[in-house]
Coordinates of C-alpha atoms and ligand atoms in Angstrom, one line a residue:
X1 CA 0.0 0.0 0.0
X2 CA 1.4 2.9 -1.0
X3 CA -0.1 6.2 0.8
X4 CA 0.7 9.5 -1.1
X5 CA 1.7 12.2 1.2
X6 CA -0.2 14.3 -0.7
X7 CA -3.2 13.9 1.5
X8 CA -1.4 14.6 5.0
X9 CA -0.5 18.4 3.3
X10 CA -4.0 19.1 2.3
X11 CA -5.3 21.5 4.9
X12 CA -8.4 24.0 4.8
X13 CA -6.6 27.1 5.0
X14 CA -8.7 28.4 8.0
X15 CA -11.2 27.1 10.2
X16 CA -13.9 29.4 8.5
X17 CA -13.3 27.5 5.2
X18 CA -13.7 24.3 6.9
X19 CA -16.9 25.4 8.3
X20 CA -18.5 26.9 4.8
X21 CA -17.3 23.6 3.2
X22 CA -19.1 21.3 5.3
X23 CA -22.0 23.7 5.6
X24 CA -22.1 23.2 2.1
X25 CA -22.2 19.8 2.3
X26 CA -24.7 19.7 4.6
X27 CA -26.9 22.5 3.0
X28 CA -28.5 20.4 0.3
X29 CA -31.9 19.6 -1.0
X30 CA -33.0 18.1 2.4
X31 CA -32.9 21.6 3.3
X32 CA -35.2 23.4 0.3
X33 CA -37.4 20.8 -0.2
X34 CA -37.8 18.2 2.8
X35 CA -37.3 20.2 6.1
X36 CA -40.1 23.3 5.1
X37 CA -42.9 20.4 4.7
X38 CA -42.2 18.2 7.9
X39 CA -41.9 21.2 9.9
X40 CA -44.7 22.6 8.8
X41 CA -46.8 19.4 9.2
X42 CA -45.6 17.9 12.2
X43 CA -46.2 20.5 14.7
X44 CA -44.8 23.7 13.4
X45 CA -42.5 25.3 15.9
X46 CA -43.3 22.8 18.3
X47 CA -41.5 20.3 16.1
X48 CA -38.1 23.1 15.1
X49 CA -37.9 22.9 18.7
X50 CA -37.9 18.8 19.0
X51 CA -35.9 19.0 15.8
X52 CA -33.1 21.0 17.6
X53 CA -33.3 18.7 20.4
X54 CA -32.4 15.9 17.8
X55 CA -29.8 18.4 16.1
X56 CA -27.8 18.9 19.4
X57 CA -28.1 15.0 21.1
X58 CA -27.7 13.0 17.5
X59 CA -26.8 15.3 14.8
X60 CA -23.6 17.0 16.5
X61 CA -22.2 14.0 18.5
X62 CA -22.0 11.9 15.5
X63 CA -20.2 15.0 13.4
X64 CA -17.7 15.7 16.2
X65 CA -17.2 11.7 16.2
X66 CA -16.5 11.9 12.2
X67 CA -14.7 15.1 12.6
X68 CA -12.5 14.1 15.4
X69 CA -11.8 10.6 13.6
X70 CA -11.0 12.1 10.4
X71 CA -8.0 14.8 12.1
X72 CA -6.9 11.8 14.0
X73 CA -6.2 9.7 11.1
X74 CA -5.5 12.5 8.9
X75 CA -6.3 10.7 5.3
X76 CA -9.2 9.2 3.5
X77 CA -12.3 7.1 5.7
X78 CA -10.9 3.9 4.7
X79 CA -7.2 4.6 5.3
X80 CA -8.4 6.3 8.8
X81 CA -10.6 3.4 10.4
X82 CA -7.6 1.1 9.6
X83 CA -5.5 3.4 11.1
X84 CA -7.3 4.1 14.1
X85 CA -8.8 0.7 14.5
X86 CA -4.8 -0.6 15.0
X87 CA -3.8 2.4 17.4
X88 CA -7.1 1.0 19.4
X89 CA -5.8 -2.4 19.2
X90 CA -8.9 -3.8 17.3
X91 CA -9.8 -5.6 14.1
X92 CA -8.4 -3.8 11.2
X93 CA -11.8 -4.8 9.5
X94 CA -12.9 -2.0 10.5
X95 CA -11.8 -0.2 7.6
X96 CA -14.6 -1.9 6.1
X97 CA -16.6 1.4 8.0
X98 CA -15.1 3.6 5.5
X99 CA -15.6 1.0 2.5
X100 CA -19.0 1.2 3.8
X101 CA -18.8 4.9 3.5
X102 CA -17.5 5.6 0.1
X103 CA -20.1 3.0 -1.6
X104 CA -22.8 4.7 0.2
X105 CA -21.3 8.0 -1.4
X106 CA -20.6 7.3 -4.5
X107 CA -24.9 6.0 -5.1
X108 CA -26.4 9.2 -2.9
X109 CA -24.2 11.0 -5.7
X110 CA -25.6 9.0 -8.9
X111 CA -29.1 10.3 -8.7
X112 CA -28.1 13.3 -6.6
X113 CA -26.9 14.8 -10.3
X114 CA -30.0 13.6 -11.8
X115 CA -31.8 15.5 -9.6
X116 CA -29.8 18.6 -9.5
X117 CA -29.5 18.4 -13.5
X118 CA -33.6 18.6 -13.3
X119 CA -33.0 22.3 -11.4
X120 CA -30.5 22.9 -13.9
X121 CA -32.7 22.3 -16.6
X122 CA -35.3 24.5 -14.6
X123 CA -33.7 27.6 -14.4
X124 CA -33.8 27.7 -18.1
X125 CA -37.5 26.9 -18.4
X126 CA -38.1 29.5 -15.6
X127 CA -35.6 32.3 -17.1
X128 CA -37.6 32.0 -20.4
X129 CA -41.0 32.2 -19.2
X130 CA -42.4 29.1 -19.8
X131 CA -44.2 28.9 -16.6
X132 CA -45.6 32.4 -16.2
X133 CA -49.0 32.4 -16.5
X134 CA -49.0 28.9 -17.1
X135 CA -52.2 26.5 -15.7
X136 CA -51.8 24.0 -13.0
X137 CA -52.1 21.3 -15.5
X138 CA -49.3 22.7 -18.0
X139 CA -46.7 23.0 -15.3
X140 CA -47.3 19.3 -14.2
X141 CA -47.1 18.3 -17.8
X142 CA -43.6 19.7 -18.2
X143 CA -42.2 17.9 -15.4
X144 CA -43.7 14.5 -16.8
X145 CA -42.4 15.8 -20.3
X146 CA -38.9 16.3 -18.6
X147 CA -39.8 12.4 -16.9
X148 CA -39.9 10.9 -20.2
X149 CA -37.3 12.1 -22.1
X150 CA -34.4 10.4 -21.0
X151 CA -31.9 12.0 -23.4
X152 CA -32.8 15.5 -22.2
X153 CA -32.6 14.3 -18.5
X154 CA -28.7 12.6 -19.5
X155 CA -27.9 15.7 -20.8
X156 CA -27.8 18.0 -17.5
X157 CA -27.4 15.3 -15.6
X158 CA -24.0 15.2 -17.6
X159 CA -23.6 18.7 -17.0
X160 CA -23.9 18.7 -13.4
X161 CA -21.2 16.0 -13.0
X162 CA -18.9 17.2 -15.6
X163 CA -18.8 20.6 -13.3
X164 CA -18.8 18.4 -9.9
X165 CA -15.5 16.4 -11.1
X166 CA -14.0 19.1 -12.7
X167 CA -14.1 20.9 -9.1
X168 CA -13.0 18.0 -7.4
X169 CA -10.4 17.2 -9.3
X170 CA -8.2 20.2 -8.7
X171 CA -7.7 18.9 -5.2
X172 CA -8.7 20.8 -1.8
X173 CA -7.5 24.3 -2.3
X174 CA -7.7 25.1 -6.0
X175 CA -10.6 23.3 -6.6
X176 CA -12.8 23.0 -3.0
X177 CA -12.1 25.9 -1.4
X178 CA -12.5 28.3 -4.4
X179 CA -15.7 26.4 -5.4
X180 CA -16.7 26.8 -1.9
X181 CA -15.9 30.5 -1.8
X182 CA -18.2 31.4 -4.8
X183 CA -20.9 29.2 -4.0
X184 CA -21.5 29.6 -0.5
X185 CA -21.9 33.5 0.0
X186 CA -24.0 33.3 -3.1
X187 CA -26.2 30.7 -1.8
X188 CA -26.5 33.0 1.4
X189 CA -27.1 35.9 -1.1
X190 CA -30.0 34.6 -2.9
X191 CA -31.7 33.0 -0.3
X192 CA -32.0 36.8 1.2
X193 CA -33.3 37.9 -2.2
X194 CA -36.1 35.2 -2.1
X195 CA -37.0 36.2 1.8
X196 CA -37.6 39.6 0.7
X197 CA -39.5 38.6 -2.6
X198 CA -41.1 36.2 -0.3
X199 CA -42.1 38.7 2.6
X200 CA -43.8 41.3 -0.2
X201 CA -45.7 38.2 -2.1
X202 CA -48.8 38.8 0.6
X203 CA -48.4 35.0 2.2
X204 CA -45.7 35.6 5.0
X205 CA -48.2 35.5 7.6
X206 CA -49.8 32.0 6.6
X207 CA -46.2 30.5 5.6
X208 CA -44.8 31.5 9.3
X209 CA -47.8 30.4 11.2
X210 CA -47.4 27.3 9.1
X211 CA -43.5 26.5 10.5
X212 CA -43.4 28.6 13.3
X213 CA -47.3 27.9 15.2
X214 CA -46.7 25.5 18.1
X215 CA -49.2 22.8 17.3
X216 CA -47.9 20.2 20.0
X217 CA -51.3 17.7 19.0
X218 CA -49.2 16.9 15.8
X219 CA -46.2 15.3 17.5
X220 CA -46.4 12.3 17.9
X221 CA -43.2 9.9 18.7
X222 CA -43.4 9.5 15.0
X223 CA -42.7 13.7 14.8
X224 CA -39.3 12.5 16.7
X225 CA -38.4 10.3 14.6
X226 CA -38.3 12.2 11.5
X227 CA -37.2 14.7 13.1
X228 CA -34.3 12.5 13.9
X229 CA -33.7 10.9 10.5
X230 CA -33.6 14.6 9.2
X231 CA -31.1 15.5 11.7
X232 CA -28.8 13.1 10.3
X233 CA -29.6 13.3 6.4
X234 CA -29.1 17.2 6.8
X235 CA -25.7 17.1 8.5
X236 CA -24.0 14.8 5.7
X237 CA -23.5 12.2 8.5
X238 CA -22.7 8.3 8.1
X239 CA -21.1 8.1 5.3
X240 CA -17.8 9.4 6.2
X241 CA -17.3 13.2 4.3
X242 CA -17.7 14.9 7.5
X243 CA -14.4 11.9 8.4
X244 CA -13.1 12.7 4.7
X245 CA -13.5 16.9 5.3
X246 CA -12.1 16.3 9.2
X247 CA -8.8 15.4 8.0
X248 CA -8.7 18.6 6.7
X249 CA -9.2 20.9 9.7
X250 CA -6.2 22.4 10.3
X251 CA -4.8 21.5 14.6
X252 CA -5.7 24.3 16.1
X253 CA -9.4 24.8 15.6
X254 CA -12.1 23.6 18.4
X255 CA -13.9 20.8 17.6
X256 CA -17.1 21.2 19.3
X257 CA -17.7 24.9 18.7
X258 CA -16.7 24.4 15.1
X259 CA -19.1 22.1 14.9
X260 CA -21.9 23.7 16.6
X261 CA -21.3 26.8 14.4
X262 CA -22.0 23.9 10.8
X263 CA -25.3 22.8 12.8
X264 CA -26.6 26.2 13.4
X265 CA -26.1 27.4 9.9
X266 CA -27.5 24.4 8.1
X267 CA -30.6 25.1 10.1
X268 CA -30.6 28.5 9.9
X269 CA -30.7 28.1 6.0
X270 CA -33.5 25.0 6.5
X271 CA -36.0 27.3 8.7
X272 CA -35.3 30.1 5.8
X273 CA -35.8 28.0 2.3
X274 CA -39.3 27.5 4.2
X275 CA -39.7 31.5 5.4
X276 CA -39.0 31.6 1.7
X277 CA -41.2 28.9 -0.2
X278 CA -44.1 28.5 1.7
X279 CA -45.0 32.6 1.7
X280 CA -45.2 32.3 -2.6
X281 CA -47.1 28.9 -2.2
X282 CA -50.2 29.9 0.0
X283 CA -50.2 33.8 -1.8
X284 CA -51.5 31.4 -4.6
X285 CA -53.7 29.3 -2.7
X286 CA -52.1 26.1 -3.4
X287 CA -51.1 23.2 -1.2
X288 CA -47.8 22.8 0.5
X289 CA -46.4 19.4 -0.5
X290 CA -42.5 18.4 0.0
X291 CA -39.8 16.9 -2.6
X292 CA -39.8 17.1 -6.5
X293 CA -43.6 18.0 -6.2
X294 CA -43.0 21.1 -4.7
X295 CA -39.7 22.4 -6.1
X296 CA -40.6 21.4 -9.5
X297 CA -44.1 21.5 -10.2
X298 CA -45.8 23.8 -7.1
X299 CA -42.9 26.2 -6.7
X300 CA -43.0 27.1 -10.6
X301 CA -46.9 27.3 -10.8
X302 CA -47.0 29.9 -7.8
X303 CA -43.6 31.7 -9.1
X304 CA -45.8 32.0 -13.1
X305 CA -48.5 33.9 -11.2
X306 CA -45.9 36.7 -9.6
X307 CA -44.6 39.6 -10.4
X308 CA -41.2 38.9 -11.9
X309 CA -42.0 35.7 -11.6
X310 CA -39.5 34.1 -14.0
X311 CA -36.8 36.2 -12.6
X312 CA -37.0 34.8 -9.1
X313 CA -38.1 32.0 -10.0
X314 CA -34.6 31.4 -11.9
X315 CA -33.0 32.3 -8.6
X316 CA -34.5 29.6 -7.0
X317 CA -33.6 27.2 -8.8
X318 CA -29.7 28.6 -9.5
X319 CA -30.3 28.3 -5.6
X320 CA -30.8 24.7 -5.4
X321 CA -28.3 23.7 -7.8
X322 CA -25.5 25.7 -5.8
X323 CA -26.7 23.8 -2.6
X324 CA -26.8 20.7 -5.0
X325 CA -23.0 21.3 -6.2
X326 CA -21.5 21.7 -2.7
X327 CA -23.0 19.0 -1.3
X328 CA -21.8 16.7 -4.7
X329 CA -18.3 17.8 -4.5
X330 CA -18.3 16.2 -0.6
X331 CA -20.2 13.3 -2.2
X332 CA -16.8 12.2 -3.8
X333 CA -14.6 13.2 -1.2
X334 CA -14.0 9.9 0.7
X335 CA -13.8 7.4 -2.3
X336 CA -11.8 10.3 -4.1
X337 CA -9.4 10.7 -1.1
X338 CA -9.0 6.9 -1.1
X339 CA -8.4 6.0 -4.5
X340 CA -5.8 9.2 -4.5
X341 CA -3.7 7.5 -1.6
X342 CA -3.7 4.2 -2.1
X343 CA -2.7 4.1 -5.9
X344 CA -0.3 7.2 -5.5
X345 CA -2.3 8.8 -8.9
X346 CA -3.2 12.0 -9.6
X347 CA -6.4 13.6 -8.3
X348 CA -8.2 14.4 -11.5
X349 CA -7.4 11.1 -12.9
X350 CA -9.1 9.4 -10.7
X351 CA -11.7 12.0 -10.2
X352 CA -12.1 11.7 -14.4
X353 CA -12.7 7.8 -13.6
X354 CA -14.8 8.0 -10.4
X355 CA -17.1 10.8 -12.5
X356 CA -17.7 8.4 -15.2
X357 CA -18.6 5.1 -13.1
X358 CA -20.8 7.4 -11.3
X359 CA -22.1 9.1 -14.0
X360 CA -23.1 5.6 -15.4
X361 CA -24.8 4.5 -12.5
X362 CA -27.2 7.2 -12.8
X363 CA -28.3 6.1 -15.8
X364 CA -30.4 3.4 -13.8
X365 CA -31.9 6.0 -12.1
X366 CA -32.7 8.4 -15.2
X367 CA -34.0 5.3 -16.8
X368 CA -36.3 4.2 -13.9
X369 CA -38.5 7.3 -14.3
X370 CA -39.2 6.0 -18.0
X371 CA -38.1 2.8 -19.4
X372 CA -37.0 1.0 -16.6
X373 CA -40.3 2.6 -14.8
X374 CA -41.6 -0.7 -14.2
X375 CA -39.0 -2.7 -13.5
X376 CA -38.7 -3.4 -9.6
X377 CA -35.5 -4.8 -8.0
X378 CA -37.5 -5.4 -4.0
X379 CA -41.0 -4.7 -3.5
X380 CA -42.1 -1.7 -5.1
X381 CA -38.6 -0.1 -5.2
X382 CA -37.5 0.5 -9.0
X383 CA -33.7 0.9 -9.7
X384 CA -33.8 5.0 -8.3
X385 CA -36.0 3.4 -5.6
X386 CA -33.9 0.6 -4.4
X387 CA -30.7 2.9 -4.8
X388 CA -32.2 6.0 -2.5
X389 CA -33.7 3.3 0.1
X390 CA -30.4 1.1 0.8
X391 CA -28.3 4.3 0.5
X392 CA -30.5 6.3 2.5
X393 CA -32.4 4.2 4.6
X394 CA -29.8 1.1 5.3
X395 CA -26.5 2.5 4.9
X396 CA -26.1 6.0 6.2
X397 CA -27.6 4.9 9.6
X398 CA -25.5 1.9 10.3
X399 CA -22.5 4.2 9.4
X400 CA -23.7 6.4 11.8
X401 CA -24.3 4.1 14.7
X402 CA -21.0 2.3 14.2
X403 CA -18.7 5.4 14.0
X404 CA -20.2 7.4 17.0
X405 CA -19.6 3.3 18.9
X406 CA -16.1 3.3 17.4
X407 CA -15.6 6.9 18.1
X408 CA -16.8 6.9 22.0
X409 CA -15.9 3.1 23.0
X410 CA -13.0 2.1 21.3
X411 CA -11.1 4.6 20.5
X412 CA -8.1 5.5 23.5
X413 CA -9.9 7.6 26.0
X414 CA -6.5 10.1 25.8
X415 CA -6.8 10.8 22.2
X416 CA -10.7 11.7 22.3
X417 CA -10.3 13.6 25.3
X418 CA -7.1 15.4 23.0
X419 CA -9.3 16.3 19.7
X420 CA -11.8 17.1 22.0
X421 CA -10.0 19.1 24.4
X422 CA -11.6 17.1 27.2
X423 CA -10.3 17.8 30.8
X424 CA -12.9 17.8 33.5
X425 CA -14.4 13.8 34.5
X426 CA -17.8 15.4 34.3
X427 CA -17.4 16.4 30.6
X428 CA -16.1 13.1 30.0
X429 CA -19.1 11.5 31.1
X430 CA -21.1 14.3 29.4
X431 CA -19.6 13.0 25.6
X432 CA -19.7 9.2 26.6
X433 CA -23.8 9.1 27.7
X434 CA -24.6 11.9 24.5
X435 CA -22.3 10.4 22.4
X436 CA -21.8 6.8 23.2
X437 CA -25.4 6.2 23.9
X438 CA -28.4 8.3 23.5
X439 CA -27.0 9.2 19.3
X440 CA -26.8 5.2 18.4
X441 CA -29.9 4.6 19.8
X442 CA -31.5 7.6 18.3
X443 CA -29.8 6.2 14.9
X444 CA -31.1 2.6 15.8
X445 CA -35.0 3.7 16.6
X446 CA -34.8 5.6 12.8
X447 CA -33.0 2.4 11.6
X448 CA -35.9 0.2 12.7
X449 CA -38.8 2.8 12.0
X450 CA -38.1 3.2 8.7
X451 CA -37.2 -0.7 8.0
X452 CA -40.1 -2.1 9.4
X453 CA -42.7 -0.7 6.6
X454 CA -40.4 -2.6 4.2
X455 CA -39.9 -5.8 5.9
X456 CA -43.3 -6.1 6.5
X457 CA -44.4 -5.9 3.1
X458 CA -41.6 -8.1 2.3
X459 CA -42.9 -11.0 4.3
X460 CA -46.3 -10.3 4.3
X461 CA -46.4 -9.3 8.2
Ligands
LIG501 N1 -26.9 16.9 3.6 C1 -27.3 16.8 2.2 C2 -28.7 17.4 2.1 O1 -29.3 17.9 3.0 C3 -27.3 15.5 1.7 C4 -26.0 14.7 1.9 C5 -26.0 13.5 2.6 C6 -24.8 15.2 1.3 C7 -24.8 12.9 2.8 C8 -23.6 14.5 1.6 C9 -23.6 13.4 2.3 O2 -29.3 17.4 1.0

């Protein structure tokens, strides 16, 4: 095994750039178009407030545990579990955490670009027009249109990962950071342009009452546990780019306030995609829905009835597919970082190579919403359906759980309480209970809730 020193030199060049790249990461379309709609319908501020909860005892103990990991072992996932697992004294199979890690990356980014190539595609249809003015029934039509063409649908899809591995593959400084310099403040940029559209579009005050009005009858422990799964999904977490990004963070910056700071502006930008979607939806009477429903069919409808409708509405979506991009580019990251080290080649070779494997696997998922519609791999779950389940469902949880156990149990207590900056007992026990205990079995109750549904139909429970 030859491991390139290459990777130990890459650093972020602050601790600010580290925290706008894996805010990027973490800003993504769970953001825009899932956290708006389960807010809103499980108990409004009631459930922000649960959802927090989840944030701070799930969410940030397993990113510390990734982050820690990762500036520990200093290289790719793979390359640090094997690394760590033998300074732990314990089975070097554990690398197979970070194998784990990179496959589940490398499908979450196969129909990631589809999906981002559709909001590619829509800022052109909204730029030109096509929607203003346009009846519910037109708008829906396009969408299906866009459905059933598959060689439209390859096209941006190619576009989006032709620009994803092109980034990439000028390495951490020239190609992440700058990417992440652009993208980020304009991301921040246009979301403030949409509040303010959003505020003067005469829906503000049903939109906030929608996320914000406390309605503790909709919470059920149901309400938790999406609240949980979204906790997770949001922050990048499982998979092993927050490990990938981690051995990146330069010595001296604070783990736990770092991440804290990544937490607090993913959800700051969750809570205001909704201040800014739901407002432009209910000014038009229509019903709030969640996913490609409302960015691509509801979201264009209510923007064609607006004043300078096209024009925000093309912000919008440019907005999605910059939170798309930077949350791509750490898609790659661990498998990237891998196949870099341990073949000694040069990053954009292998990024070239990783781009088109990738790029090929998400044919199966452009294909499944036409030709391959029909064509079921378990249950009901079509190629793009079986994909986002095991990647989403299976394998990002059982990451999880096993690298916050690794991170808390078996890892040597005097190199935690180092990355962490650990020194009282009580703090100690603090990160073991959080940590060590209540984040896997939060990861375990959304493992088994959202399972069950499946097995059950499987075997005819
Ligand atoms: N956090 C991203 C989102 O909210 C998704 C993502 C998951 C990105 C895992 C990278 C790794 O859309």
């Amino acid at each position: 095994m030859a491991i390139q020193d290459n990777s130990s030199q890459n650093r972020w060049s602050s601790r600010w750039l580290f925290v706008l790249a894996a805010a990027g990461s973490a800003v993504g379309l769970g953001n825009i178009w899932k956290f708006p709609y389960i807010a809103g319908e499980n108990g409004g501020g009631a459930f922000v407030l649960i959802y927090l909860v989840c944030i701070a005892l799930v969410g940030i103990p397993i990113m510390i545990s990734e982050v820690l990991m990762g500036r520990e072992g200093r290289s790719s996932p793979i390359h640090t579990m094997r690394t760590l697992a033998k300074k732990a004294g314990r089975s070097e199979r554990w690398a197979l955490l970070g194998w784990l890690g990179v496959i589940t990356g490398f499908l979450i980014l196969s129909y990631y670009a589809v999906i981002a190539g559709w909001a590619l595609n829509y800022v052109w249809l909204t730029a030109n027009g096509t929607f203003d003015g346009a009846s519910a029934d037109s708008v829906a039509q396009a969408f299906t249109d866009l459905q059933a063409d598959p060689l439209q649908m390859i096209a941006y899809q190619t576009a989006f990962m032709v620009v994803t591995i092109w980034i990439v593959g000028r390495g951490v400084t020239a190609g992440l950071e700058k990417a992440i310099q652009w993208f980020m403040p304009a991301l921040f940029i246009l979301l403030i342009v949409l509040l303010i559209y959003s505020f003067n579009s005469g829906g503000f005050a049903q939109g906030w009452a929608f996320m914000f009005d406390f309605k503790w009858e909709a919470v059920g422990p149901e309400a938790w546990l999406i609240a949980m799964g979204q906790a997770f999904f949001t922050l990048s977490l499982g998979m092993g780019t927050m490990m990938a990004y981690g051995a990146y963070v330069p010595e001296d910056a604070k783990l736990s306030t770092t991440v804290v700071t990544i937490a607090l502006l993913d959800t700051l930008v969750a809570i205001a995609a909704g201040l800014a979607i739901f407002p432009i939806v209910f000014a038009n009477g229509l019903e709030v829905s969640q996913g490609p429903g409302l960015t691509f069919v509801t979201l264009p409808l209510a923007f064609g009835q607006l004043p300078f409708g096209a024009l925000f509405g093309a912000i919008f979506f440019v907005l999605i597919s910059f939170a798309a991009i930077t949350s791509a580019i750490s898609l790659t990251e661990p498998a990237l970082a891998y196949l870099t080290e341990e073949y000694n080649a040069k990053r954009q070779r292998v990024a070239i190579s990783l781009g088109v494997v990738c790029w090929l696997l998400g044919l199966g998922t452009v294909f499944s919403f036409n030709i391959w519609s029909d064509i079921f791999i378990v249950g009901e779950l079509n190629f793009f359906g079986f994909v986002d389940y095991l990647s989403q469902n299976i394998m990002l949880p059982l990451g999880g759980m096993l690298i916050t156990i690794f991170a808390v149990w078996l890892l040597p207590k005097e190199m935690v309480n180092r990355q962490l900056g650990i020194s009282s007992t009580a703090m100690f026990w603090a990160w073991r209970i959080v940590a060590g205990i209540v984040a896997p079995l939060g990861v375990l109750a959304i493992f088994v809730f959202t399972i069950w549904p499946l097995v059950r139909s499987l075997f005819n429970l």
